[in-house]
Amino acid sequence: MHDLAKKLIDKDMRALARGISYLENDHADKLAILKDVHDQGKGAHIIGITGSPGAGKSSLVNRFIQYLRSKKLTVGIVAVDPTSPFSGGALLGDRVRMAEHFTDPGVYIRSMGTRGSLGGLARTTKEAVRLLDAYGFDVILVETVGVGQSELDIMKVADTTAVVLNPGSGDVVQVFKAGIMEIADLFIINKADLPGVSKLMTEIEGMLDLVKHDAAWRPPIAQTISTENKGLESLWTLVQKHADFLKESGEGERKKTRILQEEVLEVVHYELMKRLQKDHQNGSWRDQIERREIDPYTAASQILREFIDDPADVEREDTTTKEG
């Protein structure tokens, strides 16, 4: 077993921090560490917190951490912040909001920049969660960027996905477009002291009737006022009910299986892309493209032939594409 993986499993927090840094920096030992911790998960319940910017996700997470710690539960947090496409940096403002927990040995907070990834998460978020689970946290919270309609990757990480909304935040149909409705296991109406809560609840229930009418689990709605620590107990109760549903229905195991199967292809895709970029950084096809001697599809076929045992497969694919 890799030394860092062994220390991490033995609850060495410095090893945990270094391991996540290995993931982010694509260290040569990354895959070895992930292999060693794969079967070492302690069964943490992973809660994804998503929603549009300004919904109060970070403040809610901060107060939720307090509540979970009052119940003697250890908490790992992955907070994802957007990376600037210009400077390449990220503000990591979530760390400011959660600063009061830095000295708590039962809490570990890791901020991650998206580094160009879409879907609301950093590329290594899922892997970081794997390390946090191997370390032994009771609950893992994953707070997404808050990109709205394209923020669907969280469903590939979390056991329970909570979508945070605010009353008076605009047209609820806009919020629910493009899949955001389908990924929710529960809804949180934060800032529930503002006017418009009843209207928002009615709109959510109406959308659930359209989208989730035949689902075994109908997403419930929690109301919270994070600044006043209100609604956190009922929120935790709903999370536990969903955890029980996942276990009793078998959906939890089926979901984990789907996630692992998809992860195989994700790892293959990423490793192939790394090899392609390394082996073909200065390929002759670049000059040919510049001189317009070949088209992009021919160049791609030439590169693919290096990865396929039977070159005829590429030719057949080309023919099928042209005929289609």
mmCIF file of C-alpha atoms in Angstrom, residues 26-263:
data_model
loop_
_atom_site.group_PDB
_atom_site.id
_atom_site.type_symbol
_atom_site.label_atom_id
_atom_site.label_comp_id
_atom_site.label_asym_id
_atom_site.label_seq_id
_atom_site.Cartn_x
_atom_site.Cartn_y
_atom_site.Cartn_z
ATOM 1 C CA ASP A 26 -1.990 15.133 -11.283
ATOM 2 C CA HIS A 27 0.927 13.619 -9.360
ATOM 3 C CA ALA A 28 2.477 10.432 -10.743
ATOM 4 C CA ASP A 29 1.291 8.495 -7.657
ATOM 5 C CA LYS A 30 -2.311 9.661 -7.974
ATOM 6 C CA LEU A 31 -3.771 6.474 -9.435
ATOM 7 C CA ALA A 32 -1.816 4.289 -7.005
ATOM 8 C CA ILE A 33 -3.283 6.169 -4.032
ATOM 9 C CA LEU A 34 -6.813 5.995 -5.428
ATOM 10 C CA LYS A 35 -6.467 2.238 -5.991
ATOM 11 C CA ASP A 36 -5.314 1.718 -2.400
ATOM 12 C CA VAL A 37 -8.180 3.697 -0.834
ATOM 13 C CA HIS A 38 -10.903 2.374 -3.138
ATOM 14 C CA ASP A 39 -12.090 -0.319 -0.722
ATOM 15 C CA GLN A 40 -11.334 1.707 2.403
ATOM 16 C CA GLY A 41 -14.448 3.904 2.399
ATOM 17 C CA LYS A 42 -16.101 4.196 5.795
ATOM 18 C CA GLY A 43 -19.598 4.802 4.402
ATOM 19 C CA ALA A 44 -19.887 8.573 4.803
ATOM 20 C CA HIS A 45 -23.139 10.091 3.627
ATOM 21 C CA ILE A 46 -22.297 12.547 0.849
ATOM 22 C CA ILE A 47 -24.547 15.590 0.589
ATOM 23 C CA GLY A 48 -24.356 17.844 -2.452
ATOM 24 C CA ILE A 49 -25.423 21.469 -1.998
ATOM 25 C CA THR A 50 -26.204 23.164 -5.291
ATOM 26 C CA GLY A 51 -28.258 26.080 -6.572
ATOM 27 C CA SER A 52 -27.909 29.409 -8.293
ATOM 28 C CA PRO A 53 -25.388 32.043 -7.135
ATOM 29 C CA GLY A 54 -26.610 34.153 -4.237
ATOM 30 C CA ALA A 55 -28.889 31.453 -2.833
ATOM 31 C CA GLY A 56 -26.893 31.428 0.397
ATOM 32 C CA LYS A 57 -25.237 28.030 -0.079
ATOM 33 C CA SER A 58 -22.013 28.873 1.751
ATOM 34 C CA SER A 59 -23.775 30.466 4.723
ATOM 35 C CA LEU A 60 -26.127 27.480 4.907
ATOM 36 C CA VAL A 61 -23.226 25.021 4.787
ATOM 37 C CA ASN A 62 -21.425 26.966 7.509
ATOM 38 C CA ARG A 63 -24.404 26.762 9.896
ATOM 39 C CA PHE A 64 -25.116 23.155 8.899
ATOM 40 C CA ILE A 65 -21.564 22.237 9.908
ATOM 41 C CA GLN A 66 -22.252 23.745 13.336
ATOM 42 C CA TYR A 67 -25.415 21.678 13.661
ATOM 43 C CA LEU A 68 -23.710 18.414 12.635
ATOM 44 C CA ARG A 69 -20.846 19.043 15.051
ATOM 45 C CA SER A 70 -23.358 19.595 17.852
ATOM 46 C CA LYS A 71 -24.483 16.020 17.142
ATOM 47 C CA LYS A 72 -20.859 14.819 17.482
ATOM 48 C CA LEU A 73 -20.564 14.029 13.761
ATOM 49 C CA THR A 74 -17.283 14.647 11.928
ATOM 50 C CA VAL A 75 -17.600 16.616 8.703
ATOM 51 C CA GLY A 76 -15.507 16.888 5.557
ATOM 52 C CA ILE A 77 -16.253 19.737 3.154
ATOM 53 C CA VAL A 78 -15.292 20.237 -0.475
ATOM 54 C CA ALA A 79 -16.184 23.765 -1.582
ATOM 55 C CA VAL A 80 -15.779 24.415 -5.303
ATOM 56 C CA ASP A 81 -15.180 27.951 -6.570
ATOM 57 C CA PRO A 82 -14.993 29.202 -10.155
ATOM 58 C CA THR A 83 -11.573 29.704 -11.689
ATOM 59 C CA SER A 84 -10.949 32.856 -13.683
ATOM 60 C CA PRO A 85 -10.453 32.119 -17.402
ATOM 61 C CA PHE A 86 -8.149 35.153 -17.536
ATOM 62 C CA SER A 87 -5.845 34.881 -14.513
ATOM 63 C CA GLY A 88 -6.303 31.174 -13.825
ATOM 64 C CA GLY A 89 -6.886 31.952 -10.146
ATOM 65 C CA ALA A 90 -9.854 31.387 -7.848
ATOM 66 C CA LEU A 91 -11.026 33.543 -4.945
ATOM 67 C CA LEU A 92 -11.965 30.532 -2.737
ATOM 68 C CA GLY A 93 -14.311 32.784 -0.788
ATOM 69 C CA ASP A 94 -16.043 29.834 0.878
ATOM 70 C CA ARG A 95 -13.044 29.471 3.175
ATOM 71 C CA VAL A 96 -13.724 32.970 4.525
ATOM 72 C CA ARG A 97 -17.320 32.094 5.431
ATOM 73 C CA MET A 98 -16.247 28.871 7.150
ATOM 74 C CA ALA A 99 -13.211 30.306 8.948
ATOM 75 C CA GLU A 100 -14.644 29.594 12.406
ATOM 76 C CA HIS A 101 -14.255 25.837 11.814
ATOM 77 C CA PHE A 102 -10.556 25.849 10.911
ATOM 78 C CA THR A 103 -9.399 24.913 14.408
ATOM 79 C CA ASP A 104 -12.005 22.164 14.873
ATOM 80 C CA PRO A 105 -10.270 18.753 14.552
ATOM 81 C CA GLY A 106 -13.618 17.184 13.582
ATOM 82 C CA VAL A 107 -13.922 19.380 10.478
ATOM 83 C CA TYR A 108 -11.823 19.426 7.321
ATOM 84 C CA ILE A 109 -12.446 22.083 4.673
ATOM 85 C CA ARG A 110 -10.939 21.890 1.206
ATOM 86 C CA SER A 111 -11.556 24.581 -1.391
ATOM 87 C CA MET A 112 -11.015 23.665 -5.029
ATOM 88 C CA GLY A 113 -10.993 25.778 -8.171
ATOM 89 C CA THR A 114 -12.848 24.436 -11.190
ATOM 90 C CA ARG A 115 -9.750 24.951 -13.390
ATOM 91 C CA GLY A 116 -11.934 25.152 -16.478
ATOM 92 C CA SER A 117 -14.234 22.226 -15.678
ATOM 93 C CA LEU A 118 -17.916 22.692 -16.427
ATOM 94 C CA GLY A 119 -20.846 21.257 -14.516
ATOM 95 C CA GLY A 120 -20.248 23.019 -11.207
ATOM 96 C CA LEU A 121 -17.420 20.822 -9.893
ATOM 97 C CA ALA A 122 -13.655 20.603 -10.207
ATOM 98 C CA ARG A 123 -12.351 17.628 -12.197
ATOM 99 C CA THR A 124 -10.912 16.031 -9.058
ATOM 100 C CA THR A 125 -13.904 16.620 -6.740
ATOM 101 C CA LYS A 126 -15.101 13.018 -6.922
ATOM 102 C CA GLU A 127 -11.599 11.735 -6.179
ATOM 103 C CA ALA A 128 -11.217 14.145 -3.250
ATOM 104 C CA VAL A 129 -14.495 12.875 -1.806
ATOM 105 C CA ARG A 130 -13.107 9.328 -2.099
ATOM 106 C CA LEU A 131 -10.144 10.307 0.080
ATOM 107 C CA LEU A 132 -12.366 12.055 2.626
ATOM 108 C CA ASP A 133 -14.473 8.901 2.906
ATOM 109 C CA ALA A 134 -11.385 6.727 3.360
ATOM 110 C CA TYR A 135 -10.214 9.089 6.100
ATOM 111 C CA GLY A 136 -13.426 8.386 7.986
ATOM 112 C CA PHE A 137 -15.656 11.455 8.109
ATOM 113 C CA ASP A 138 -19.269 10.780 9.060
ATOM 114 C CA VAL A 139 -20.726 13.338 6.651
ATOM 115 C CA ILE A 140 -19.185 14.883 3.530
ATOM 116 C CA LEU A 141 -20.623 18.136 2.165
ATOM 117 C CA VAL A 142 -19.908 19.167 -1.417
ATOM 118 C CA GLU A 143 -20.798 22.750 -2.286
ATOM 119 C CA THR A 144 -20.868 23.440 -6.012
ATOM 120 C CA VAL A 145 -19.947 26.610 -7.867
ATOM 121 C CA GLY A 146 -23.495 27.786 -8.438
ATOM 122 C CA VAL A 147 -23.639 27.881 -12.234
ATOM 123 C CA GLY A 148 -27.330 27.153 -12.450
ATOM 124 C CA GLN A 149 -28.652 25.188 -15.392
ATOM 125 C CA SER A 150 -25.447 23.316 -16.279
ATOM 126 C CA GLU A 151 -24.730 22.240 -12.710
ATOM 127 C CA LEU A 152 -25.483 18.546 -12.994
ATOM 128 C CA ASP A 153 -22.194 16.828 -12.143
ATOM 129 C CA ILE A 154 -23.060 16.792 -8.457
ATOM 130 C CA MET A 155 -25.486 13.916 -9.071
ATOM 131 C CA LYS A 156 -22.448 11.766 -9.974
ATOM 132 C CA VAL A 157 -20.881 12.422 -6.571
ATOM 133 C CA ALA A 158 -23.551 12.912 -3.911
ATOM 134 C CA ASP A 159 -25.820 10.397 -2.220
ATOM 135 C CA THR A 160 -28.276 13.201 -1.491
ATOM 136 C CA THR A 161 -28.449 16.285 -3.698
ATOM 137 C CA ALA A 162 -30.053 19.378 -2.199
ATOM 138 C CA VAL A 163 -31.045 22.279 -4.455
ATOM 139 C CA VAL A 164 -31.092 25.624 -2.628
ATOM 140 C CA LEU A 165 -33.628 28.239 -3.721
ATOM 141 C CA ASN A 166 -34.739 31.639 -2.444
ATOM 142 C CA PRO A 167 -38.202 33.187 -2.437
ATOM 143 C CA GLY A 168 -38.461 36.074 -4.852
ATOM 144 C CA SER A 169 -35.484 34.861 -6.897
ATOM 145 C CA GLY A 170 -37.335 35.075 -10.203
ATOM 146 C CA ASP A 171 -39.124 32.699 -12.532
ATOM 147 C CA VAL A 172 -38.933 29.222 -10.979
ATOM 148 C CA VAL A 173 -39.263 27.638 -14.425
ATOM 149 C CA GLN A 174 -35.943 29.248 -15.358
ATOM 150 C CA VAL A 175 -34.348 27.689 -12.288
ATOM 151 C CA PHE A 176 -35.696 24.238 -13.096
ATOM 152 C CA LYS A 177 -34.683 24.087 -16.746
ATOM 153 C CA ALA A 178 -32.177 21.668 -18.257
ATOM 154 C CA GLY A 179 -32.165 18.939 -15.635
ATOM 155 C CA ILE A 180 -31.771 20.844 -12.371
ATOM 156 C CA MET A 181 -35.195 19.530 -11.322
ATOM 157 C CA GLU A 182 -34.321 15.887 -11.948
ATOM 158 C CA ILE A 183 -31.147 15.884 -9.855
ATOM 159 C CA ALA A 184 -32.809 17.171 -6.667
ATOM 160 C CA ASP A 185 -33.393 14.680 -3.856
ATOM 161 C CA LEU A 186 -34.674 17.516 -1.691
ATOM 162 C CA PHE A 187 -35.218 21.242 -1.992
ATOM 163 C CA ILE A 188 -34.120 23.856 0.501
ATOM 164 C CA ILE A 189 -35.886 27.197 0.570
ATOM 165 C CA ASN A 190 -33.241 29.322 2.258
ATOM 166 C CA LYS A 191 -33.923 32.855 3.518
ATOM 167 C CA ALA A 192 -37.408 31.600 4.355
ATOM 168 C CA ASP A 193 -38.103 34.774 6.324
ATOM 169 C CA LEU A 194 -38.491 36.661 3.042
ATOM 170 C CA PRO A 195 -41.914 37.106 1.414
ATOM 171 C CA GLY A 196 -42.926 34.679 -1.309
ATOM 172 C CA VAL A 197 -42.215 31.348 0.436
ATOM 173 C CA SER A 198 -45.748 29.999 -0.093
ATOM 174 C CA LYS A 199 -45.666 30.932 -3.771
ATOM 175 C CA LEU A 200 -42.289 29.239 -4.258
ATOM 176 C CA MET A 201 -43.451 26.067 -2.486
ATOM 177 C CA THR A 202 -46.534 25.920 -4.702
ATOM 178 C CA GLU A 203 -44.372 26.310 -7.817
ATOM 179 C CA ILE A 204 -42.002 23.558 -6.670
ATOM 180 C CA GLU A 205 -44.874 21.188 -5.931
ATOM 181 C CA GLY A 206 -46.375 21.979 -9.323
ATOM 182 C CA MET A 207 -43.120 21.196 -11.096
ATOM 183 C CA LEU A 208 -42.756 17.982 -9.077
ATOM 184 C CA ASP A 209 -46.181 16.879 -10.278
ATOM 185 C CA LEU A 210 -44.922 17.244 -13.850
ATOM 186 C CA VAL A 211 -41.428 15.816 -13.488
ATOM 187 C CA LYS A 212 -41.385 13.504 -10.483
ATOM 188 C CA HIS A 213 -44.990 12.272 -10.427
ATOM 189 C CA ASP A 214 -44.071 8.585 -10.835
ATOM 190 C CA ALA A 215 -40.873 8.552 -8.764
ATOM 191 C CA ALA A 216 -40.546 6.293 -5.716
ATOM 192 C CA TRP A 217 -39.035 9.230 -3.846
ATOM 193 C CA ARG A 218 -40.759 12.599 -4.054
ATOM 194 C CA PRO A 219 -38.269 15.312 -3.102
ATOM 195 C CA PRO A 220 -39.422 17.039 0.089
ATOM 196 C CA ILE A 221 -38.976 20.737 0.797
ATOM 197 C CA ALA A 222 -37.111 22.142 3.801
ATOM 198 C CA GLN A 223 -37.309 25.759 4.905
ATOM 199 C CA THR A 224 -34.235 27.319 6.491
ATOM 200 C CA ILE A 225 -33.076 30.679 7.748
ATOM 201 C CA SER A 226 -29.364 30.024 7.955
ATOM 202 C CA THR A 227 -28.521 33.371 9.571
ATOM 203 C CA GLU A 228 -30.762 32.418 12.515
ATOM 204 C CA ASN A 229 -29.919 28.693 12.611
ATOM 205 C CA LYS A 230 -33.547 27.853 11.861
ATOM 206 C CA GLY A 231 -34.683 24.753 9.985
ATOM 207 C CA LEU A 232 -31.379 22.857 10.261
ATOM 208 C CA GLU A 233 -32.833 20.055 12.373
ATOM 209 C CA SER A 234 -35.672 19.426 9.917
ATOM 210 C CA LEU A 235 -33.154 19.542 7.056
ATOM 211 C CA TRP A 236 -31.029 16.853 8.713
ATOM 212 C CA THR A 237 -34.149 14.752 9.331
ATOM 213 C CA LEU A 238 -35.003 14.863 5.624
ATOM 214 C CA VAL A 239 -31.429 13.911 4.701
ATOM 215 C CA GLN A 240 -31.625 10.910 7.024
ATOM 216 C CA LYS A 241 -34.979 9.882 5.535
ATOM 217 C CA HIS A 242 -33.453 9.954 2.075
ATOM 218 C CA ALA A 243 -30.481 7.917 3.296
ATOM 219 C CA ASP A 244 -32.926 5.329 4.681
ATOM 220 C CA PHE A 245 -34.787 5.291 1.355
ATOM 221 C CA LEU A 246 -31.553 4.671 -0.565
ATOM 222 C CA LYS A 247 -30.703 1.751 1.701
ATOM 223 C CA GLU A 248 -34.133 0.130 1.889
ATOM 224 C CA SER A 249 -34.950 0.463 -1.823
ATOM 225 C CA GLY A 250 -31.514 -0.612 -3.015
ATOM 226 C CA GLU A 251 -31.259 2.573 -5.071
ATOM 227 C CA GLY A 252 -28.160 3.606 -3.124
ATOM 228 C CA GLU A 253 -26.177 0.567 -4.280
ATOM 229 C CA ARG A 254 -27.477 0.882 -7.836
ATOM 230 C CA LYS A 255 -26.451 4.535 -7.911
ATOM 231 C CA LYS A 256 -22.961 3.782 -6.603
ATOM 232 C CA THR A 257 -22.571 1.083 -9.256
ATOM 233 C CA ARG A 258 -23.568 3.516 -12.022
ATOM 234 C CA ILE A 259 -21.123 6.103 -10.693
ATOM 235 C CA LEU A 260 -18.253 3.587 -10.613
ATOM 236 C CA GLN A 261 -19.034 2.408 -14.136
ATOM 237 C CA GLU A 262 -19.022 5.972 -15.440
ATOM 238 C CA GLU A 263 -15.809 6.678 -13.563
#
